[in-house]
Coordinates of C-alpha atoms in Angstrom, one line a residue:
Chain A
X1352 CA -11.6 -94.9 -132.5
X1353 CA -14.7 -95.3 -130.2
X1354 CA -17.4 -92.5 -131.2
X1355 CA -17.1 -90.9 -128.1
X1356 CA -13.0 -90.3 -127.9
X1357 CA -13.7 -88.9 -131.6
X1358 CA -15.9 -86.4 -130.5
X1359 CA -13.0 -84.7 -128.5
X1360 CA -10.8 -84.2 -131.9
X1361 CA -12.0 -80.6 -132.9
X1362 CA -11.2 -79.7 -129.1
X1363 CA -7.5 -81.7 -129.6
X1364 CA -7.7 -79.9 -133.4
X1365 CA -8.4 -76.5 -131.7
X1366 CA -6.0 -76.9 -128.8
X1367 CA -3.0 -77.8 -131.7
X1368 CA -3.8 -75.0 -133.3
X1369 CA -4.7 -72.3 -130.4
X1370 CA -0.8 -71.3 -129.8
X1371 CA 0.2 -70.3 -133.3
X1372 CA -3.4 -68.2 -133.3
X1373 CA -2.2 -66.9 -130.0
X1374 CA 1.6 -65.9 -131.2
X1375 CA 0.4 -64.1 -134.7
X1376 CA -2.1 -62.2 -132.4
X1377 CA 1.0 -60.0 -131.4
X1378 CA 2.7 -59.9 -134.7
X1379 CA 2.3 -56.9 -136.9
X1380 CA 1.9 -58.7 -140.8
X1381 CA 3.9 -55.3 -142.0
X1382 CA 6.8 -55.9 -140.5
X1383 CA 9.2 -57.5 -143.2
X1384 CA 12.1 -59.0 -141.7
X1385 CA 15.2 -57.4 -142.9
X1386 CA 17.9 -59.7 -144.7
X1387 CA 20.3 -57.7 -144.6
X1388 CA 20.6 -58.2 -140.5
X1389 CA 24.2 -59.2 -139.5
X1390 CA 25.5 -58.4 -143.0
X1391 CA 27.9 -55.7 -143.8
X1392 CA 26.3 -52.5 -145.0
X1393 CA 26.0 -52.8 -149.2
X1394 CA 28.3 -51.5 -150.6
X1395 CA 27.4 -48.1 -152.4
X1396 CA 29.4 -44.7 -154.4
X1397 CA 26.9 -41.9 -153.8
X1398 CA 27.5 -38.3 -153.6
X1399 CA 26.1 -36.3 -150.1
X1400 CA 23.3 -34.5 -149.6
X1401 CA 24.9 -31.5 -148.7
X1402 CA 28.4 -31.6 -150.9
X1403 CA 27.2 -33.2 -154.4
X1404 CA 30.8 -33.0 -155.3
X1405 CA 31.7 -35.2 -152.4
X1406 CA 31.2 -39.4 -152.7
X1407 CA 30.4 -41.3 -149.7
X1408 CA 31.1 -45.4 -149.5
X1409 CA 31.2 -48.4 -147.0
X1410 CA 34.0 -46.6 -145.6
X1411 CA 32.3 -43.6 -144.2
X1412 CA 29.6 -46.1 -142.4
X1413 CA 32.1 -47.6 -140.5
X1414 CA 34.2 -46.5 -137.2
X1415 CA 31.1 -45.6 -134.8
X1416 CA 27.8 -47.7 -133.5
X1417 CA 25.5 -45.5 -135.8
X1418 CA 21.9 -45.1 -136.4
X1419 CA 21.0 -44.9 -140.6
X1420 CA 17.6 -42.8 -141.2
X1421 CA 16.1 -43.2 -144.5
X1422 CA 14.1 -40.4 -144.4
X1423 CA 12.6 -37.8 -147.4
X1424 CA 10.8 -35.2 -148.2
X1425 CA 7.8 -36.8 -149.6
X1426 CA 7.1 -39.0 -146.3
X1427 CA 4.8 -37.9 -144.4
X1428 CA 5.8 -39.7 -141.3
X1429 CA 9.2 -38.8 -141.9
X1430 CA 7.9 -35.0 -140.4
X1431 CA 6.8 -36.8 -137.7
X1432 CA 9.7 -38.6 -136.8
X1433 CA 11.9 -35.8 -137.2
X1434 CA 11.9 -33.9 -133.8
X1435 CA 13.4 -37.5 -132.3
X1436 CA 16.1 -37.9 -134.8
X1437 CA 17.1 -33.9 -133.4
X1438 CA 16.8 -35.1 -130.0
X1439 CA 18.7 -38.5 -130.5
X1440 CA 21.5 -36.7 -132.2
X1441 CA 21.7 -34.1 -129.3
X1442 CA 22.5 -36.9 -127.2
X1443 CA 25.3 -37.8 -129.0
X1444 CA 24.1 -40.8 -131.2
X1445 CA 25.3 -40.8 -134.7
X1446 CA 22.8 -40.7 -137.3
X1447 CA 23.6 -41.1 -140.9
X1448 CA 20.7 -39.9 -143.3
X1449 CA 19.6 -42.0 -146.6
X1450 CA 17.8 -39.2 -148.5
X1451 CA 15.8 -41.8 -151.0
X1452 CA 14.1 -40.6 -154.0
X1453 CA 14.6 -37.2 -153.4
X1454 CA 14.7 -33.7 -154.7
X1455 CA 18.0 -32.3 -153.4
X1456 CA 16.8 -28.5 -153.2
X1457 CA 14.0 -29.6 -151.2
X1458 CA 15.6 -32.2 -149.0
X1459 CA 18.4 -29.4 -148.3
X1460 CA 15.7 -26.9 -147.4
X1461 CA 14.1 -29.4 -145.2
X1462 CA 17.4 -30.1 -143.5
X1463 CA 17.6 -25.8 -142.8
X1464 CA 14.1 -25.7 -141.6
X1465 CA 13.7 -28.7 -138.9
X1466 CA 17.0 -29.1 -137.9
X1467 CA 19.6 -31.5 -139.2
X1468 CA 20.5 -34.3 -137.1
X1469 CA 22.8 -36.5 -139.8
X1470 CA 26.0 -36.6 -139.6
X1471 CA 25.4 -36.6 -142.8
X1472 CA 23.0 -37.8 -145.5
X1473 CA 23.1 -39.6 -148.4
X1474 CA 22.3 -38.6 -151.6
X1475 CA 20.2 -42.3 -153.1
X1476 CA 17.8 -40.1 -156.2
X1477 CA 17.2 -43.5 -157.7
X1478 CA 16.8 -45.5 -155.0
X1479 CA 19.5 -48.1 -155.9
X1480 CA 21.0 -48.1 -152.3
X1481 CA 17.4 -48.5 -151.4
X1482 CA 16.9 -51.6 -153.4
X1483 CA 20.1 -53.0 -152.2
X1484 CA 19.8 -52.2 -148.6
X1485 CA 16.0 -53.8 -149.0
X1486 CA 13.9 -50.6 -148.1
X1487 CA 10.6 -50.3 -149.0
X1488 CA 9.0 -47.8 -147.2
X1489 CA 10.2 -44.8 -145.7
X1490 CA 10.8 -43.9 -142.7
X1491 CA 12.9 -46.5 -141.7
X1492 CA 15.9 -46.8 -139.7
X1493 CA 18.5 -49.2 -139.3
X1494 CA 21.3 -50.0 -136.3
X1495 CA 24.7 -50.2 -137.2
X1496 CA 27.7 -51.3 -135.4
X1497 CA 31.4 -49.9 -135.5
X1498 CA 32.5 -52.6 -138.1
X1499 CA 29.0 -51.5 -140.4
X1500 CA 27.4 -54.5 -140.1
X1501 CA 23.4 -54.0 -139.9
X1502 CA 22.5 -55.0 -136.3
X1503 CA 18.4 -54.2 -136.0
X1504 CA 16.0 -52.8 -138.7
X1505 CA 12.9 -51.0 -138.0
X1506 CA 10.1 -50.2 -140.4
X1507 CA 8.0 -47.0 -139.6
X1508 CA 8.2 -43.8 -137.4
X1509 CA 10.9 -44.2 -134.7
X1510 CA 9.2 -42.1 -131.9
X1511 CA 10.2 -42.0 -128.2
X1512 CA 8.5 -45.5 -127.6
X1513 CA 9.8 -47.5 -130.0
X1514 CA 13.4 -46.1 -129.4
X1515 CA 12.9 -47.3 -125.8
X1516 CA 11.3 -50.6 -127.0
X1517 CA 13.7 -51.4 -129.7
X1518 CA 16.7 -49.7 -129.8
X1519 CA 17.7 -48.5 -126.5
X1520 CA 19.0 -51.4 -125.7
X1521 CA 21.0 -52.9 -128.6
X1522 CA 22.8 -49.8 -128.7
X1523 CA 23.9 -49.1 -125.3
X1524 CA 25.3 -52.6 -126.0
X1525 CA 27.1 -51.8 -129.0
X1526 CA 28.3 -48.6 -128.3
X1527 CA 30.0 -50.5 -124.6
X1528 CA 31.2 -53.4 -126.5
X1529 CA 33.0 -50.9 -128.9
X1530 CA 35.0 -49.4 -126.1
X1531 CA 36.1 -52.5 -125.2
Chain B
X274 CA -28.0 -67.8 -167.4
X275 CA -30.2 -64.8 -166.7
X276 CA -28.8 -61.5 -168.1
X277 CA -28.9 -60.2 -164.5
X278 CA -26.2 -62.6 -163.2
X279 CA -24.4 -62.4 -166.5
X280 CA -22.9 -59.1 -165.0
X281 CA -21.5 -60.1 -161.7
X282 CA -19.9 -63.0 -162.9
X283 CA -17.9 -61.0 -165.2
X284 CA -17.0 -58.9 -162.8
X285 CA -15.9 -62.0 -161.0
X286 CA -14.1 -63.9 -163.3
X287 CA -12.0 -60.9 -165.1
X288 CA -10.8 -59.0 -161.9
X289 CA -8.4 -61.9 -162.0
X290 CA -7.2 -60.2 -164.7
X291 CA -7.2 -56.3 -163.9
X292 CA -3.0 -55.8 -163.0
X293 CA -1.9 -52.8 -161.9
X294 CA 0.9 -52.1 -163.8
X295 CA 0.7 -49.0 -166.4
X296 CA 4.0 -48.8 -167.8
X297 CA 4.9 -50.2 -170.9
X298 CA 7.6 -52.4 -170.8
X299 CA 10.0 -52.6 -173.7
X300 CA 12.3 -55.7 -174.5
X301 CA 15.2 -56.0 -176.9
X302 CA 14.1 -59.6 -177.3
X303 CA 10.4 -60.2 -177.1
X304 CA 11.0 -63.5 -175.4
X305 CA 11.7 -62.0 -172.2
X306 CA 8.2 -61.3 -171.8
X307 CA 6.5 -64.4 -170.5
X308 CA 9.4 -64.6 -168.2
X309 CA 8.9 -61.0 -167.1
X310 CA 5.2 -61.6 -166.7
X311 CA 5.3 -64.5 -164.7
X312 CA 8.1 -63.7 -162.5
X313 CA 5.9 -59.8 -161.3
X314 CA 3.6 -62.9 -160.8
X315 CA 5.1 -64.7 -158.5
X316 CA 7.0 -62.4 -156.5
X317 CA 5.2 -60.6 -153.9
X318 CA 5.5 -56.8 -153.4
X319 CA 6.8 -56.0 -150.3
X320 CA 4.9 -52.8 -149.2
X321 CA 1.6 -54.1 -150.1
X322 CA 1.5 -57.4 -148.9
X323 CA -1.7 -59.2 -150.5
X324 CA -0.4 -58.1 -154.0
X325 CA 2.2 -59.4 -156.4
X326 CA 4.5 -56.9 -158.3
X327 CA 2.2 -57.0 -161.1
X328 CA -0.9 -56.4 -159.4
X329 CA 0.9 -52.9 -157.3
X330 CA 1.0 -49.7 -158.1
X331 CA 3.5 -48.5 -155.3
X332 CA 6.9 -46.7 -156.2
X333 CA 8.7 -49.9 -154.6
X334 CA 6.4 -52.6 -156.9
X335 CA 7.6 -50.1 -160.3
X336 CA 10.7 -49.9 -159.2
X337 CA 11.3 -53.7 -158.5
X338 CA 9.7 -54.2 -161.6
X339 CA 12.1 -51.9 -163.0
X340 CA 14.6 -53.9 -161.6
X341 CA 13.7 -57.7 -163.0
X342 CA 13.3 -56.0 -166.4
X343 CA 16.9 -55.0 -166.5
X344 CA 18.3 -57.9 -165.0
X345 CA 16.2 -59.8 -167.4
X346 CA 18.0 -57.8 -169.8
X347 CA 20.9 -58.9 -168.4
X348 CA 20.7 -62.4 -169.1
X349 CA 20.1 -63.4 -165.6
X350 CA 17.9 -66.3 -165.0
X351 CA 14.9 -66.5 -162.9
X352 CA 16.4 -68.4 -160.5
X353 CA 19.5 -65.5 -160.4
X354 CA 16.9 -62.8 -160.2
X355 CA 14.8 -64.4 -157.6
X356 CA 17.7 -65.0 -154.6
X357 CA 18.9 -61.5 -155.7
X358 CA 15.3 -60.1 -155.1
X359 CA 15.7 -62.7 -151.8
X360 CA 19.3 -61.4 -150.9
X361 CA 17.5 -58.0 -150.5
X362 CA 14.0 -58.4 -149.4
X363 CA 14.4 -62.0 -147.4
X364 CA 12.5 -65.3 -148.4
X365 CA 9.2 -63.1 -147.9
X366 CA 9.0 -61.4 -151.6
X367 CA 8.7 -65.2 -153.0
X368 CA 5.4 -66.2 -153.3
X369 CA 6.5 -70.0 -154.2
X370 CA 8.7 -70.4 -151.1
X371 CA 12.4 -72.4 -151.9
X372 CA 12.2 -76.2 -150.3
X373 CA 14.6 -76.0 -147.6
X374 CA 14.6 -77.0 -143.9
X375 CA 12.0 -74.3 -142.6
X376 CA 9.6 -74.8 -145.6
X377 CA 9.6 -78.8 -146.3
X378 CA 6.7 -78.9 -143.8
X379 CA 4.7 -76.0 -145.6
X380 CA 5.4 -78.4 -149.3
X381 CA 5.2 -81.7 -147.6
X382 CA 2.0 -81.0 -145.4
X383 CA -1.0 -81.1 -148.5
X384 CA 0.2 -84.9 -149.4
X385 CA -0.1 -86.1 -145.4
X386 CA -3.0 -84.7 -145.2
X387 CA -4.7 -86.2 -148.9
X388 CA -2.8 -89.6 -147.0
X389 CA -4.8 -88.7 -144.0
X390 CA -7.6 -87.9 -145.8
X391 CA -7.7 -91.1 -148.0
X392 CA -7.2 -93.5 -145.5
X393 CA -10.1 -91.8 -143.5
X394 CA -12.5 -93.0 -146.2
X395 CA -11.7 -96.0 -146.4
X396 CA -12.1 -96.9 -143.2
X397 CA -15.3 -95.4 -142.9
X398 CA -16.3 -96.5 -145.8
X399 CA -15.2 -100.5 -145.1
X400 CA -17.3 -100.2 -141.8
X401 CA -20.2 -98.9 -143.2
X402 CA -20.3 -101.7 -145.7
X403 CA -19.4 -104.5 -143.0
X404 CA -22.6 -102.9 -141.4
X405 CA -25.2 -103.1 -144.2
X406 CA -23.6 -106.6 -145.1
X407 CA -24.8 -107.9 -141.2
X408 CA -28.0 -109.6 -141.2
X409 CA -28.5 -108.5 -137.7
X410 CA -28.8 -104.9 -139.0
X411 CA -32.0 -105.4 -141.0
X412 CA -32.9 -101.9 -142.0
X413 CA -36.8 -102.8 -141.4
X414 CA -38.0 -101.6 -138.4
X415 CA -40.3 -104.0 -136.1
X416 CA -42.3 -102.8 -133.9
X417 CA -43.9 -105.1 -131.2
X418 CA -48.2 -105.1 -131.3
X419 CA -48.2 -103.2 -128.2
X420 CA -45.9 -100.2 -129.8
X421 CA -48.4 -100.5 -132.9
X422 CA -51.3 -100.1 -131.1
X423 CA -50.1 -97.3 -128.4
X424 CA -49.4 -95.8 -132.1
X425 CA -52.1 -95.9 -133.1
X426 CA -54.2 -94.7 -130.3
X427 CA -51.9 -91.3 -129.8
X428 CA -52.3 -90.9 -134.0
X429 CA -56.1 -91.0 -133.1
X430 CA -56.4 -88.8 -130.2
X431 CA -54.3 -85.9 -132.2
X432 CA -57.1 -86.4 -134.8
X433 CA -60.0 -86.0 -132.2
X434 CA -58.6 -83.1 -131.2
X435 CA -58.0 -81.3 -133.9

């Protein structure tokens, strides 16, 4: 190589690596991809929030394109996040809640004070359903479709932007494909 | 050493070894430990990303590590536990990624480049001998009489001056 041509390799280095600088610029680093997407919800045997003699499964997760909120009392963006659940559920999406980790009395109090936009919650005091869904950090909320298979995952408060952003979309399309 | 920099490098060389776990962990057969040890090593906590599971002190790090001891318990291997960690978390909680078709660049990349790398120097290192070997490149300067002597005169004039 002639000395001149090899004083153009950091620029040919830099242009190489300039586009993979360029993509991670818009990637948030604590945003964990979920592995559970496109799998069928775990299966679980948990009692509800709300009726600790009744137990919820697979079952009840199926039948309707449905949002799952893991929400609790201890998270603090969970508050934040909750006037949006109340609104989504006005509109007629289906929201199923994941209580995770939590105390029962104060979850249920919570539920009578803000509102209670779940269908229903689930009861997860050791966080197994947690572990197998792969949450690890609430809030987060997951898209389901009719057949319970996870369809989208998002980590952090869902707020009116990232509904639009996210979600919006995906479940129009579900819920249109279900009528089909 | 001076006693002065006797106390940073401590500080250096054991915060390598400050974890964050507090629990004590209990075995029924002490010979899960190393394994238990070294596989909170080499998985990576998932809530705090720059840590391992042993390093974290969030409720999801304890309660992974939770998990692993009772698997280990269990008589899973660590090959089990990690694609059941995987299965739940993705490929991202494994600090030493599995060789498959998205990683074999990642694992095969360090020996191109050392190939790169070596080849490199040799090269260079060939033509810089073929250069001192040419007796056309004498490394003793000459310089003409005129040179010299215009040398000499601009050496003198700084010297008046000054």
């Amino acid at each position: 190589m002639s000395p001149r041509l090899a004083l153009f390799v950091p620029l040919i280095v830099f242009v190489v690596v300039a586009p993979f600088l360029w993509l991670a610029l818009d990637r948030d680093p604590n945003e964990l991809p979920s592995a559970r997407i496109g799998e069928p919800f775990p299966a679980f045997s948990l009692p509800s929030l709300k009726h600790p003699e009744k137990l919820l499964n697979t079952a009840d997760m199926r039948g309707q394109v449905a949002l799952v909120n893991v929400w609790a009392t201890w998270c603090y963006a969970c508050r934040i996040e909750h006037a949006m659940l109340n609104e989504l559920a006005l509109k007629g999406v289906k929201i199923i809640g994941l209580n995770y980790k939590d105390n029962r009395q104060e979850a249920t109090r919570w539920l009578n004070q803000l509102g209670d936009p779940y269908a229903f919650s689930i009861f997860d005091a050791q966080g197994s359903l947690g572990l197998d869904l792969g949450v690890y950090g609430a809030p987060e909320t997951y898209l389901l479709d009719a057949e319970g298979i996870v369809q989208y995952r998002r980590v952090g408060v869902l707020d009116q932007r990232s509904w639009q952003r996210e979600f919006a979309e995906r479940y129009q399309l579900l819920v249109s494909s279900d009528v089909d | 050493m001076r006693a002065g920099m006797l106390f940073p490098a401590m500080v250096v060389l054991w915060s390598g070894l400050a974890f964050g776990q507090t629990e004590v962990v209990e075995f029924s057969n002490e010979s899960l430990r190393p394994r238990y040890q070294q596989l909170i090593e080499e998985l990576r906590c998932p809530k705090c990303q720059n840590q391992n599971l042993a390093d974290s002190n969030s409720a999801i790090a304890v309660d992974l590590r939770l998990q692993i001891q009772s698997l280990l318990e269990q008589q899973n291997s660590n090959a089990e536990i990690k694609s059941y960690l995987a299965e739940r978390y993705s490929d991202f909680i494994l600090y030493r990624p599995l060789v498959d078709r998205r990683t074999l660049f990642l694992w095969v990349a360090p020996i191109f480049f050392m190939l790169f790398a070596a080849t490199a120097m040799v090269l260079l290192l060939r033509r810089q001998r073929r250069i001192s070997d040419d007796p056309g490149n004498d490394p003793q300067i000459v310089i003409s009489d005129a040179d010299q002597q215009r040398l000499a005169q601009l050496l003198n004039t700084r010297n008046d001056r000054r």
